[in-house]
Short mmCIF file of C-alpha atoms and ligand atoms in Angstrom, two decimals:
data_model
loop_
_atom_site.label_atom_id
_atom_site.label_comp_id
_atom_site.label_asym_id
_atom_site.label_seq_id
_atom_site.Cartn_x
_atom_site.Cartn_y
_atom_site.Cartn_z
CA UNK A 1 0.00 0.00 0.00
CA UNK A 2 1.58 3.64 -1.05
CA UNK A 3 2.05 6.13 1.93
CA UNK A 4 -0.68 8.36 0.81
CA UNK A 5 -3.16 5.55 0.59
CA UNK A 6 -2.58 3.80 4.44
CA UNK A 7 -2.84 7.43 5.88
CA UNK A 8 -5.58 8.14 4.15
CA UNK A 9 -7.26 4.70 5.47
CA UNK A 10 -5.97 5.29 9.02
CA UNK A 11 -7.93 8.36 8.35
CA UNK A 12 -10.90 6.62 7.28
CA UNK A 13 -11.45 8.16 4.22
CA UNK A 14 -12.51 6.66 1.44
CA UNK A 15 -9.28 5.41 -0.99
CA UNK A 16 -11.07 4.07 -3.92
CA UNK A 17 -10.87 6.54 -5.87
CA UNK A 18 -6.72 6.21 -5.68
CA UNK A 19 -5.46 5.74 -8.90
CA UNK A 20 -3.07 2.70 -8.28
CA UNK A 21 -0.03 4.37 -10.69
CA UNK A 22 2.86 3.85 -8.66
CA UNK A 23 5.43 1.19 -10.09
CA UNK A 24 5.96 -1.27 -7.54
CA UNK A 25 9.49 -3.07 -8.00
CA UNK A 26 8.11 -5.80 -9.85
CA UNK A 27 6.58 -4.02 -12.37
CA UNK A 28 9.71 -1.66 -12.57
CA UNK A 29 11.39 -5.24 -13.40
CA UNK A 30 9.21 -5.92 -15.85
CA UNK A 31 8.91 -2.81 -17.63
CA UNK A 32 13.21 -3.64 -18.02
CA UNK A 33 12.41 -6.90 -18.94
CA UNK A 34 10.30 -5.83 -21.62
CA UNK A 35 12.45 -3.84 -22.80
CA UNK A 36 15.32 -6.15 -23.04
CA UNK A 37 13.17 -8.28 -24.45
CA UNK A 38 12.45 -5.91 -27.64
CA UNK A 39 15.80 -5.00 -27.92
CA UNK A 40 15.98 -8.48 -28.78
CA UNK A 41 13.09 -9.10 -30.80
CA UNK A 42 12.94 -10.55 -34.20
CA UNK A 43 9.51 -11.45 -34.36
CA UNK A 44 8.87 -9.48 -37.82
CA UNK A 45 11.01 -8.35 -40.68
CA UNK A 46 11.71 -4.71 -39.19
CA UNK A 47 13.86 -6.40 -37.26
CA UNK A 48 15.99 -6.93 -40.39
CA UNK A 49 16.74 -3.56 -41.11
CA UNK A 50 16.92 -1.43 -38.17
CA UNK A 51 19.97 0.30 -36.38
CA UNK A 52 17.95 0.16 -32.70
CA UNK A 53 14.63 -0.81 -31.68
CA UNK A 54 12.87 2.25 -30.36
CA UNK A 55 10.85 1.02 -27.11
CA UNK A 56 9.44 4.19 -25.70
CA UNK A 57 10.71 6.90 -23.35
CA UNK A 58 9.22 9.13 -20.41
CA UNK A 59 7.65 9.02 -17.30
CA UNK A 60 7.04 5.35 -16.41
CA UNK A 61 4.18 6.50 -13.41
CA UNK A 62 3.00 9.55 -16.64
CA UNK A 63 -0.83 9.87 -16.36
CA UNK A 64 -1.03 10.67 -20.46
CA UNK A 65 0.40 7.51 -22.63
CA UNK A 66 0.93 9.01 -26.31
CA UNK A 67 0.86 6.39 -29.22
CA UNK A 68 2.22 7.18 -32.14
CA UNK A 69 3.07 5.31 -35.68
CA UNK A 70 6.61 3.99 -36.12
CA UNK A 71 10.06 5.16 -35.55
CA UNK A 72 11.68 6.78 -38.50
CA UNK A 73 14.97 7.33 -39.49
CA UNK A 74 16.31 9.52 -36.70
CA UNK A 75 14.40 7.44 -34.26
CA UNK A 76 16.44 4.47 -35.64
CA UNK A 77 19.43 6.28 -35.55
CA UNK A 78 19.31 7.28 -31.90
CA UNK A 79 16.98 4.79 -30.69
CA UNK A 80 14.48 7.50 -28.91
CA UNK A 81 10.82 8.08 -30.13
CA UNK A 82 9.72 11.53 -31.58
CA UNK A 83 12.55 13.30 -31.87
CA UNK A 84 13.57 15.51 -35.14
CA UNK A 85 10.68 17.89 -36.62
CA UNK A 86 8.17 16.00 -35.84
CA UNK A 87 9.19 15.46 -32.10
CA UNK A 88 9.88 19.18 -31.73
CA UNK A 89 6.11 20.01 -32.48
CA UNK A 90 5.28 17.55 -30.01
CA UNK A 91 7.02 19.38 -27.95
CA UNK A 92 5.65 22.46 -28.45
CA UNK A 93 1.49 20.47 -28.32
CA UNK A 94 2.95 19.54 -24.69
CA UNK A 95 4.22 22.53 -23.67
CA UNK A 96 1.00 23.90 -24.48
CA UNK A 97 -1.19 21.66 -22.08
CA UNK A 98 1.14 22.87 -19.29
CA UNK A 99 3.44 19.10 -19.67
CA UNK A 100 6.67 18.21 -20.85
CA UNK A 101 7.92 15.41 -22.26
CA UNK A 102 8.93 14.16 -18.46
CA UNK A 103 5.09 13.92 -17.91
CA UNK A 104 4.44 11.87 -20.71
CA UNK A 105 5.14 8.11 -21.71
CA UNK A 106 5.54 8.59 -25.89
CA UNK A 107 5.90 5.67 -27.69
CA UNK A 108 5.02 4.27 -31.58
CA UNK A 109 2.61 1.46 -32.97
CA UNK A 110 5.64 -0.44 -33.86
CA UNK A 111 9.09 -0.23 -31.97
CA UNK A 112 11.30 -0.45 -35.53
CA UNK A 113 11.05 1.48 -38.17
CA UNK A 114 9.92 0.49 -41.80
CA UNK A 115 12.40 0.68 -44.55
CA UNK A 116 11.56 3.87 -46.17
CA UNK A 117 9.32 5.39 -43.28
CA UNK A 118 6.31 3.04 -44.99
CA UNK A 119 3.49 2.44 -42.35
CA UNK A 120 4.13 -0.57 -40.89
CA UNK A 121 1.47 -3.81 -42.20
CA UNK A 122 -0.87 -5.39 -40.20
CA UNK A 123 1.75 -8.72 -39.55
CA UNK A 124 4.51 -5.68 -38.35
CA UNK A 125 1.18 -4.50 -35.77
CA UNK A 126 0.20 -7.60 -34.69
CA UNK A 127 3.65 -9.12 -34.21
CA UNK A 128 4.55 -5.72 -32.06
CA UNK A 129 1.23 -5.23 -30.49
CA UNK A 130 2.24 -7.60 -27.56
CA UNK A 131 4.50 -4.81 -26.16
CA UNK A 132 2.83 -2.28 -26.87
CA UNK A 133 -0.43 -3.66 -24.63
CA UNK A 134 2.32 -4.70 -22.07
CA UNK A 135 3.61 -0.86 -21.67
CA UNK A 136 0.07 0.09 -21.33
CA UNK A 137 -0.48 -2.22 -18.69
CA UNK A 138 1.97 -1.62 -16.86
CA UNK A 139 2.03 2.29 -17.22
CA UNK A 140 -1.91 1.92 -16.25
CA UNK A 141 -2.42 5.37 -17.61
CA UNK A 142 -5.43 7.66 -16.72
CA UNK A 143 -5.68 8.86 -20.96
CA UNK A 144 -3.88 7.53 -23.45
CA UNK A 145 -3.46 9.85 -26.85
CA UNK A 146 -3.43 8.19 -30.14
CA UNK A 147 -1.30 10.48 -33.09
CA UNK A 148 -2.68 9.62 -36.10
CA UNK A 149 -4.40 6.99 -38.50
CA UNK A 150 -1.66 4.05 -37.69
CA UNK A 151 -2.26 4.25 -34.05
CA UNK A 152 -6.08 5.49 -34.21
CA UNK A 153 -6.62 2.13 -36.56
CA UNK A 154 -4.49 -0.32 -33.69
CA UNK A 155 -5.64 0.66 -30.64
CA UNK A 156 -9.59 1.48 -31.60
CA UNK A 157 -9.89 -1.32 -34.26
CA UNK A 158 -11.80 0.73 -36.61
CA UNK A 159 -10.98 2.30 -40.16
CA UNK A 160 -12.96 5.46 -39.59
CA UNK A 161 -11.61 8.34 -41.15
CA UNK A 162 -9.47 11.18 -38.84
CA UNK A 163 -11.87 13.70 -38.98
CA UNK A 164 -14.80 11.29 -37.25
CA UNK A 165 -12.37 10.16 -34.53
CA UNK A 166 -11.05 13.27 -33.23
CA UNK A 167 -12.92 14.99 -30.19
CA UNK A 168 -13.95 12.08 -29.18
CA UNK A 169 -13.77 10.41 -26.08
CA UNK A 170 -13.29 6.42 -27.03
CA UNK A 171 -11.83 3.98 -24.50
CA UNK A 172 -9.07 1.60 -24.28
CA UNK A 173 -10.14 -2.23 -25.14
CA UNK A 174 -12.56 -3.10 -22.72
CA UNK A 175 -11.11 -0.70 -19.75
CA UNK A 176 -12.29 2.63 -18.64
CA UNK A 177 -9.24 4.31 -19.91
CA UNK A 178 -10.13 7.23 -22.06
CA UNK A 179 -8.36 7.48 -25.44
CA UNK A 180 -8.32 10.34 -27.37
CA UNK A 181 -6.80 10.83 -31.26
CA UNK A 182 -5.04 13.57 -32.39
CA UNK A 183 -3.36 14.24 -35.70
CA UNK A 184 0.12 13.54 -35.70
CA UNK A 185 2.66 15.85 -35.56
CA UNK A 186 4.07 14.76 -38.86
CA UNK A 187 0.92 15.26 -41.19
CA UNK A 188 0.56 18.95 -39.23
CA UNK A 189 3.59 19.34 -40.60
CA UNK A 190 2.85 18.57 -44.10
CA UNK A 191 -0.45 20.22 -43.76
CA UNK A 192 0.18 23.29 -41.68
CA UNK A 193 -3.31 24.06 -42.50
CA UNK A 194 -4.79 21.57 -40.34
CA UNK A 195 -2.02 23.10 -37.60
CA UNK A 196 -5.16 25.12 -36.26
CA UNK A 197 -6.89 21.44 -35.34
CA UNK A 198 -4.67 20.30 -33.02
CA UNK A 199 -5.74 23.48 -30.27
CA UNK A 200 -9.64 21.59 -31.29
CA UNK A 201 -8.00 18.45 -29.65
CA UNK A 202 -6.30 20.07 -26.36
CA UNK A 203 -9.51 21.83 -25.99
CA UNK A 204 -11.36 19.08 -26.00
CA UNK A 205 -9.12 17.10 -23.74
CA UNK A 206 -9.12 19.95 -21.12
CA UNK A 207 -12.81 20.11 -21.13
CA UNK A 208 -13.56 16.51 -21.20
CA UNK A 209 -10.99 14.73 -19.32
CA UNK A 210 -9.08 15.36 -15.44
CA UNK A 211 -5.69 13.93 -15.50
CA UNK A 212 -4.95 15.92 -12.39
S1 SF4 B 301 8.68 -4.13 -34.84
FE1 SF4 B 301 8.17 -5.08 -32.87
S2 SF4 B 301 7.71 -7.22 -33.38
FE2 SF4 B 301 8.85 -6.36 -35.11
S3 SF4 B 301 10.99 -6.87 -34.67
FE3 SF4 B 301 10.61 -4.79 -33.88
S4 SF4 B 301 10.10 -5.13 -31.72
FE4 SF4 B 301 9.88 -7.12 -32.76
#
């Protein structure tokens, strides 16, 4: 039992409502585990090709778990997720809901990248989705944050279109974990356009969902 919870019960008050989010030493073990574990994994043909094996990185007790597609070449190179362009507007999306990238668990679909930043196939996803679930699991976030199509498709099992996902609340399997999709950084990137849409999604999130 976590300090705050047994004075809180020597208090008699009511400790329910805890969210259980502290890592207890086993699952700090197995979080390392799994990681050594994909470091080692050659259960598709990414594994072929790839200079590292990007797991995930961030707060291992974060509240917000943020799903993205695959690693890409800098990703591969250095063997952290969402760094480069991309990463930096991340960033900056954080920054703006008052967290930084401490705060946050970020990690991709798929933990190697395709050859040619392709999307990774459905054998890739369902040969990685094993650690994936595992992180979430083990993270037990309170919302988890889906960047794009690639993760939207994964995690939601559905092939609705962007625009009928987002500002949405949807939840994780059959848990009560909201999940919310935003557009990637990358396609904001391509489409500064849509740039404006991603303020629609922190909005939402702020208004619909307390991760204090
Ligand atoms: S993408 Fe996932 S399943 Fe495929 S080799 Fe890498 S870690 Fe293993």
């Amino acid at each position: 039992m976590s300090r705050k919870k047994e004075l809180l019960t020597l208090m008699n008050i009511d400790t329910s409502w805890l969210k259980t989010n502290y890592i207890t030493e086993n699952n700090q073990q197995s979080f390392h585990d799994l990681r050594l574990e994909a470091n080692n994994c050659q259960k598709c043909q990414l594994a072929y090709d790839r200079n590292n094996v990007v797991f995930g990185k961030g707060n291992e007790k974060a509240d917000i778990f943020i799903i993205g597609e695959a690693p890409g070449k800098e990703e591969d190179l250095t063997g952290e997720p969402f760094i480069g362009r991309a990463g930096k507007l991340l960033t900056e999306i954080l920054f703006s809901m008052n967290l930084s990238r401490d705060d946050v668990y970020i990690t991709n679909t798929v933990k190697c990248r395709p050859p040619e930043n392709r999307n990774p196939n459905s054998e890739e996803i369902s040969s990685c989705s094993n650690f994936l679930d595992k992180q979430i699991s083990l993270i037990s976030p309170k919302v988890i944050i889906l960047l794009g199509k690639i993760a939207a498709e994964r995690i939601l099992n559905t092939s609705e279109p962007m625009s009928f996902l987002r500002t949405k609340i949807h939840y994780y399997k059959d848990t009560a974990i909201p999940t919310l999709v935003f557009y990637h950084p990358a396609y904001l990137l391509r489409s500064p356009g849509e740039k404006k849409k991603v303020w629609e999604d922190i909005l939402f999130m702020r208004e619909n969902i307390n991760v204090s």
